[in-house]
Short mmCIF file of C-alpha atoms in Angstrom, two decimals:
data_model
loop_
_atom_site.label_atom_id
_atom_site.label_comp_id
_atom_site.label_asym_id
_atom_site.label_seq_id
_atom_site.Cartn_x
_atom_site.Cartn_y
_atom_site.Cartn_z
CA MET A 1 20.35 7.40 0.86
CA SER A 2 20.67 5.19 3.94
CA ALA A 3 23.37 2.52 4.18
CA ILE A 4 20.67 -0.14 4.54
CA LYS A 5 19.92 -1.59 1.16
CA GLU A 6 16.42 -0.72 0.13
CA LYS A 7 14.32 -3.21 -1.85
CA ILE A 8 11.18 -1.63 -3.28
CA LEU A 9 7.92 -3.20 -4.42
CA VAL A 10 5.74 -1.16 -6.79
CA ILE A 11 2.19 -2.54 -6.89
CA GLY A 12 0.15 -1.33 -9.93
CA ALA A 13 3.40 -0.93 -11.85
CA SER A 14 1.78 -1.22 -15.31
CA GLY A 15 -0.56 1.75 -14.70
CA GLN A 16 -0.27 5.41 -15.69
CA ILE A 17 1.79 6.43 -12.63
CA GLY A 18 3.30 2.99 -11.98
CA VAL A 19 5.27 2.67 -15.21
CA GLU A 20 7.03 6.03 -14.85
CA LEU A 21 7.54 5.77 -11.10
CA THR A 22 9.04 2.29 -11.43
CA LEU A 23 11.52 3.54 -14.13
CA ALA A 24 12.45 6.56 -11.94
CA LEU A 25 12.98 4.39 -8.83
CA ARG A 26 15.10 1.94 -10.84
CA LYS A 27 17.34 4.80 -11.90
CA ILE A 28 17.94 5.66 -8.25
CA TYR A 29 18.02 2.26 -6.53
CA GLY A 30 19.10 -0.01 -9.42
CA GLY A 31 16.89 -2.16 -11.63
CA ALA A 32 17.17 -5.37 -9.54
CA ASN A 33 16.16 -3.57 -6.32
CA VAL A 34 12.80 -2.41 -7.63
CA ILE A 35 10.24 -5.11 -8.20
CA ALA A 36 7.32 -4.23 -10.46
CA ALA A 37 4.01 -5.99 -9.70
CA ASP A 38 0.62 -5.82 -11.33
CA LEU A 39 -2.43 -7.92 -12.09
CA ARG A 40 -2.06 -7.05 -15.79
CA GLU A 41 0.85 -8.13 -17.97
CA GLU A 42 4.03 -6.19 -17.83
CA ASN A 43 3.90 -2.84 -19.58
CA GLU A 44 6.19 -2.75 -22.67
CA LEU A 45 8.13 0.20 -21.28
CA LEU A 46 9.19 -1.80 -18.21
CA LYS A 47 10.54 -4.81 -20.11
CA GLY A 48 14.22 -5.43 -19.57
CA SER A 49 14.55 -2.74 -16.82
CA GLY A 50 14.10 -5.00 -13.85
CA PRO A 51 12.03 -7.87 -12.28
CA TYR A 52 8.29 -8.18 -12.84
CA VAL A 53 5.81 -10.35 -10.93
CA SER A 54 2.15 -10.99 -11.40
CA LEU A 55 0.31 -10.03 -8.22
CA ASP A 56 -3.31 -9.79 -7.04
CA ILE A 57 -3.31 -7.18 -4.25
CA MET A 58 -6.39 -8.80 -2.78
CA ASN A 59 -4.49 -12.03 -2.07
CA LYS A 60 -2.83 -11.07 1.22
CA GLU A 61 -0.92 -14.38 1.73
CA MET A 62 0.59 -14.20 -1.75
CA LEU A 63 1.58 -10.55 -1.07
CA HIS A 64 3.15 -11.45 2.30
CA VAL A 65 5.12 -14.32 0.81
CA LEU A 66 6.42 -12.07 -1.99
CA ILE A 67 7.50 -9.34 0.51
CA LEU A 68 9.39 -11.91 2.65
CA ARG A 69 10.92 -13.80 -0.27
CA GLN A 70 12.20 -10.60 -1.88
CA ASN A 71 13.26 -8.86 1.39
CA ILE A 72 11.08 -5.86 0.53
CA THR A 73 11.66 -2.79 2.69
CA GLN A 74 9.41 -0.26 0.94
CA ILE A 75 6.09 -0.48 -0.84
CA TYR A 76 4.48 1.88 -3.31
CA LEU A 77 0.81 0.85 -3.61
CA LEU A 78 -0.66 2.36 -6.78
CA ALA A 79 -3.26 -0.28 -7.67
CA ALA A 80 -6.77 1.28 -7.57
CA ILE A 81 -10.03 1.70 -9.46
CA LEU A 82 -10.25 5.36 -10.47
CA SER A 83 -13.15 7.90 -10.35
CA ALA A 84 -15.04 7.35 -13.65
CA THR A 85 -14.51 3.56 -13.61
CA GLY A 86 -15.47 3.33 -9.98
CA GLU A 87 -18.90 4.87 -10.59
CA LYS A 88 -19.66 1.92 -12.87
CA ASN A 89 -18.87 -0.65 -10.17
CA PRO A 90 -18.95 1.10 -6.70
CA ASN A 91 -18.75 -2.12 -4.63
CA LEU A 92 -15.66 -3.38 -6.46
CA ALA A 93 -14.00 0.03 -6.30
CA TRP A 94 -14.57 0.29 -2.59
CA HIS A 95 -13.47 -3.29 -1.88
CA LEU A 96 -10.29 -3.19 -3.97
CA ASN A 97 -9.22 0.32 -2.97
CA MET A 98 -9.71 -0.33 0.77
CA GLN A 99 -8.69 -4.00 1.11
CA GLY A 100 -5.57 -3.51 -0.97
CA LEU A 101 -4.44 -0.68 1.31
CA LEU A 102 -5.30 -2.56 4.50
CA ASN A 103 -3.38 -5.65 3.31
CA VAL A 104 -0.28 -3.54 2.70
CA LEU A 105 -0.53 -1.54 5.94
CA ASP A 106 -1.02 -4.70 7.95
CA ILE A 107 2.05 -6.46 6.45
CA ALA A 108 4.09 -3.24 6.82
CA ARG A 109 3.23 -3.19 10.53
CA GLU A 110 3.96 -6.91 11.00
CA GLU A 111 7.30 -6.91 9.04
CA ASN A 112 8.51 -3.42 10.13
CA LEU A 113 8.87 -2.16 6.61
CA HIS A 114 10.82 1.11 6.29
CA LYS A 115 8.26 3.11 4.28
CA VAL A 116 4.91 2.84 2.50
CA TYR A 117 3.58 5.14 -0.21
CA TRP A 118 -0.03 5.31 -1.06
CA PRO A 119 -1.61 8.00 -3.30
CA SER A 120 -4.76 9.91 -2.48
CA SER A 121 -6.45 12.31 -4.88
CA ILE A 122 -8.25 15.61 -5.30
CA ALA A 123 -11.31 13.33 -5.60
CA VAL A 124 -11.50 13.38 -1.76
CA PHE A 125 -12.91 16.88 -2.06
CA GLY A 126 -16.60 17.35 -2.71
CA PRO A 127 -19.05 20.09 -3.74
CA THR A 128 -18.91 21.64 -0.28
CA SER A 129 -15.09 22.07 -0.34
CA PRO A 130 -13.73 25.53 -1.31
CA LYS A 131 -13.44 25.77 -5.17
CA GLN A 132 -10.39 28.06 -5.23
CA ASN A 133 -7.07 27.33 -3.47
CA CYS A 134 -8.67 24.47 -1.54
CA PRO A 135 -6.66 24.19 1.66
CA GLN A 136 -5.01 21.19 3.34
CA GLN A 137 -7.60 21.09 6.09
CA THR A 138 -11.11 21.93 5.04
CA ILE A 139 -14.62 20.49 4.60
CA ILE A 140 -14.29 17.16 2.90
CA GLU A 141 -17.49 15.42 1.73
CA PRO A 142 -16.68 13.32 -1.34
CA THR A 143 -19.51 12.30 -3.72
CA THR A 144 -17.79 9.50 -5.77
CA VAL A 145 -16.93 6.10 -4.47
CA TYR A 146 -13.31 6.74 -5.52
CA GLY A 147 -13.25 9.92 -3.37
CA ILE A 148 -14.88 8.10 -0.45
CA SER A 149 -12.38 5.27 -0.66
CA LYS A 150 -9.40 7.67 -0.87
CA TYR A 151 -10.65 9.70 2.08
CA ALA A 152 -11.19 6.58 4.26
CA GLY A 153 -7.71 5.40 3.14
CA GLU A 154 -6.16 8.67 4.36
CA PHE A 155 -7.57 7.94 7.85
CA TRP A 156 -6.24 4.40 7.79
CA CYS A 157 -2.77 5.69 6.80
CA ASN A 158 -2.81 8.16 9.71
CA TYR A 159 -4.10 5.45 12.12
CA TYR A 160 -1.35 3.02 11.19
CA HIS A 161 1.22 5.81 11.68
CA GLN A 162 -0.16 6.97 15.03
CA ARG A 163 -0.91 3.52 16.47
CA TYR A 164 1.86 1.30 15.02
CA GLY A 165 4.50 3.79 13.87
CA VAL A 166 4.24 2.73 10.21
CA ASP A 167 6.02 5.38 8.10
CA VAL A 168 3.30 5.78 5.47
CA ARG A 169 3.21 8.82 3.23
CA SER A 170 0.68 10.15 0.75
CA LEU A 171 -0.10 12.83 -1.79
CA ARG A 172 -3.46 13.99 -3.11
CA TYR A 173 -2.65 13.90 -6.82
CA PRO A 174 -4.40 16.29 -9.17
CA GLY A 175 -5.24 15.11 -12.70
CA LEU A 176 -2.07 13.53 -14.17
CA ILE A 177 -0.96 14.03 -17.75
CA SER A 178 1.60 11.76 -19.43
CA TYR A 179 2.66 10.58 -22.86
CA LYS A 180 4.37 7.25 -21.83
CA SER A 181 1.43 5.40 -20.39
CA ALA A 182 -2.34 5.60 -20.93
CA PRO A 183 -4.58 7.03 -18.24
CA GLY A 184 -6.70 4.63 -16.25
CA GLY A 185 -10.34 5.71 -16.26
CA GLY A 186 -10.36 9.02 -14.46
CA THR A 187 -12.27 12.27 -14.93
CA THR A 188 -9.16 14.21 -16.06
CA ASP A 189 -8.31 11.75 -18.82
CA TYR A 190 -9.44 14.27 -21.48
CA ALA A 191 -6.22 16.19 -20.92
CA VAL A 192 -4.22 13.20 -22.19
CA GLU A 193 -6.62 12.19 -25.00
CA ILE A 194 -6.71 15.75 -26.40
CA TYR A 195 -2.98 15.65 -27.31
CA HIS A 196 -3.32 12.30 -29.14
CA ASP A 197 -6.36 13.50 -31.09
CA ALA A 198 -4.73 16.83 -31.87
CA LEU A 199 -1.92 15.03 -33.64
CA GLU A 200 -3.98 12.28 -35.21
CA GLU A 201 -7.31 13.83 -36.06
CA LYS A 202 -6.70 17.60 -35.65
CA HIS A 203 -9.97 17.58 -33.69
CA TYR A 204 -11.12 16.53 -30.20
CA GLU A 205 -14.58 16.05 -28.81
CA CYS A 206 -14.30 16.80 -25.11
CA PHE A 207 -16.39 15.04 -22.43
CA LEU A 208 -16.14 18.13 -20.13
CA SER A 209 -17.55 21.60 -20.83
CA GLU A 210 -15.12 24.34 -22.09
CA ASN A 211 -14.78 26.26 -18.83
CA THR A 212 -14.33 23.29 -16.51
CA TYR A 213 -11.22 24.20 -14.48
CA LEU A 214 -9.46 21.33 -12.66
CA PRO A 215 -6.18 20.91 -10.83
CA MET A 216 -3.65 19.18 -13.11
CA MET A 217 -0.03 18.13 -13.14
CA TYR A 218 2.48 16.94 -15.71
CA MET A 219 3.79 13.47 -14.90
CA PRO A 220 7.46 14.39 -14.43
CA ASP A 221 6.39 16.77 -11.65
CA ALA A 222 4.19 14.06 -10.04
CA ILE A 223 7.02 11.50 -10.11
CA ARG A 224 9.47 14.00 -8.69
CA ALA A 225 6.99 15.01 -5.95
CA THR A 226 6.48 11.38 -4.98
CA ILE A 227 10.18 10.63 -4.73
CA GLU A 228 10.96 13.92 -2.92
CA LEU A 229 8.24 13.18 -0.36
CA MET A 230 9.58 9.61 0.16
CA GLU A 231 13.17 10.84 0.47
CA ALA A 232 12.31 13.61 2.96
CA PRO A 233 13.44 13.00 6.51
CA GLN A 234 10.72 11.45 8.70
CA GLU A 235 10.66 14.43 11.10
CA ALA A 236 9.80 16.83 8.21
CA ILE A 237 6.52 14.98 7.49
CA SER A 238 3.75 16.73 9.43
CA VAL A 239 0.76 15.36 7.43
CA ARG A 240 0.02 11.69 7.88
CA HIS A 241 -3.33 11.72 6.10
CA SER A 242 -2.26 13.02 2.66
CA TYR A 243 -0.61 16.14 1.38
CA ASN A 244 -2.34 18.57 -0.92
CA LEU A 245 -0.26 18.85 -4.11
CA SER A 246 -0.58 21.43 -6.86
CA ALA A 247 1.02 22.52 -10.13
CA ILE A 248 -1.43 23.96 -12.75
CA SER A 249 -5.13 24.49 -13.23
CA PHE A 250 -6.74 24.93 -16.63
CA SER A 251 -9.93 24.36 -18.62
CA PRO A 252 -10.43 22.38 -21.89
CA LYS A 253 -10.68 25.74 -23.64
CA GLU A 254 -7.28 26.81 -22.37
CA ILE A 255 -5.53 23.52 -23.13
CA ALA A 256 -6.99 23.72 -26.69
CA ALA A 257 -5.60 27.26 -27.08
CA SER A 258 -2.21 26.00 -25.83
CA ILE A 259 -2.24 23.25 -28.51
CA GLN A 260 -3.27 25.72 -31.23
CA LYS A 261 0.04 27.53 -30.73
CA HIS A 262 1.64 24.38 -32.22
CA ILE A 263 -1.18 23.05 -34.36
CA PRO A 264 -3.10 26.15 -35.60
CA ASP A 265 -5.85 24.18 -37.38
CA PHE A 266 -6.72 22.06 -34.28
CA THR A 267 -10.38 22.34 -33.32
CA ILE A 268 -12.32 21.21 -30.29
CA SER A 269 -16.05 20.51 -29.59
CA TYR A 270 -17.82 19.78 -26.34
CA LYS A 271 -20.12 16.94 -25.40
CA PRO A 272 -20.22 16.72 -21.61
CA ASP A 273 -21.13 13.28 -20.21
CA SER A 274 -21.49 11.77 -16.71
CA ARG A 275 -17.89 12.78 -15.96
CA GLN A 276 -18.93 16.43 -15.93
CA THR A 277 -20.87 15.84 -12.65
CA ILE A 278 -17.72 14.43 -11.08
CA ALA A 279 -15.56 17.31 -12.34
CA ASP A 280 -18.09 19.82 -10.99
CA SER A 281 -17.78 18.41 -7.52
CA TRP A 282 -14.03 18.98 -7.32
CA PRO A 283 -12.03 22.13 -6.58
CA GLN A 284 -10.63 24.14 -9.43
CA SER A 285 -7.36 24.84 -7.68
CA ILE A 286 -5.41 23.56 -4.67
CA ASP A 287 -3.39 25.21 -1.93
CA ASP A 288 -0.30 23.06 -1.32
CA SER A 289 1.56 25.43 1.00
CA VAL A 290 2.02 22.71 3.60
CA ALA A 291 3.96 20.52 1.14
CA GLN A 292 6.00 23.58 0.14
CA ARG A 293 6.80 24.23 3.80
CA ASP A 294 7.49 20.65 4.93
CA TRP A 295 9.59 19.32 2.05
CA ASN A 296 10.13 22.28 -0.30
CA TRP A 297 7.76 21.15 -3.04
CA LYS A 298 7.79 23.21 -6.21
CA PRO A 299 6.41 22.28 -9.65
CA GLU A 300 8.44 22.85 -12.82
CA TYR A 301 5.93 22.64 -15.65
CA ASP A 302 3.24 25.21 -16.60
CA LEU A 303 0.55 24.53 -19.24
CA ASP A 304 2.57 25.72 -22.24
CA ALA A 305 5.76 23.91 -21.20
CA MET A 306 3.73 20.73 -20.75
CA THR A 307 2.03 21.12 -24.15
CA ALA A 308 5.34 21.64 -25.94
CA ASP A 309 6.82 18.48 -24.23
CA MET A 310 3.72 16.34 -24.76
CA LEU A 311 3.49 17.15 -28.49
CA LYS A 312 7.21 16.73 -29.00
CA ASN A 313 7.26 13.31 -27.38
CA LEU A 314 4.03 12.05 -28.91
CA THR A 315 5.31 13.07 -32.37
CA LYS A 316 8.34 10.84 -31.85
#
């Protein structure tokens, strides 16, 4: 860690990734040096671990004042409208996802912030992208407003790095699975809901068909990937759009079988809805060899290890 004291702002800190990332950053940098911000009220899990502010990312002046007042040196911008929710209100999803990013990049340029983190997603890929081992550079023609906004955002990140030298870094997250905080309206949310229903109802009705394979990742791996990317030396970062990131790929049928090893009488049924179309437009697996090469990325959890940990922690 550098001798310069880092002061970090996490925007969207009450969300699925935000909660766990904030807690992890507070462990490294100290509670007082990581400020959690969200439009929503403070997540219960964050209470007592460090400062919390109410923030609307669309209010650039308010954001700017907060950054100056708190001597912020790094921003993690996680506030976004996700894939399934975005399809219900495309204009809002585009406006919030884009303007939020541009506000942060512009202030980062003006105030010479040390680093910015902004997540992209596998949603940037579309039906014309390779389905298996989808590479870092490939055909990218997204079909959801979320995917469109993330892809456009990747170009803005690269632009601000090339033109203004802003050290902005990004990962294309797969579907993220966690027990601490609820998912936020994405197409991969079934993989969180299924564990809850397995324990509570012994049955789950899945909104995707049984053989829908999607790239997924257990939250501890996602948090570690994010922090490892941000701690990597600047010269190691060769991708300024967004890095492919991979851990596991599975189908609803496979996750159900994994759960049945622990809960033998668990059953699953299938009732695909509009989210099936989104899932069908995405790759089934991702090639993240560039992340492996640049900053030694390596996932820890496979499907069965994740299932065991999820069920253990949800049972608590």
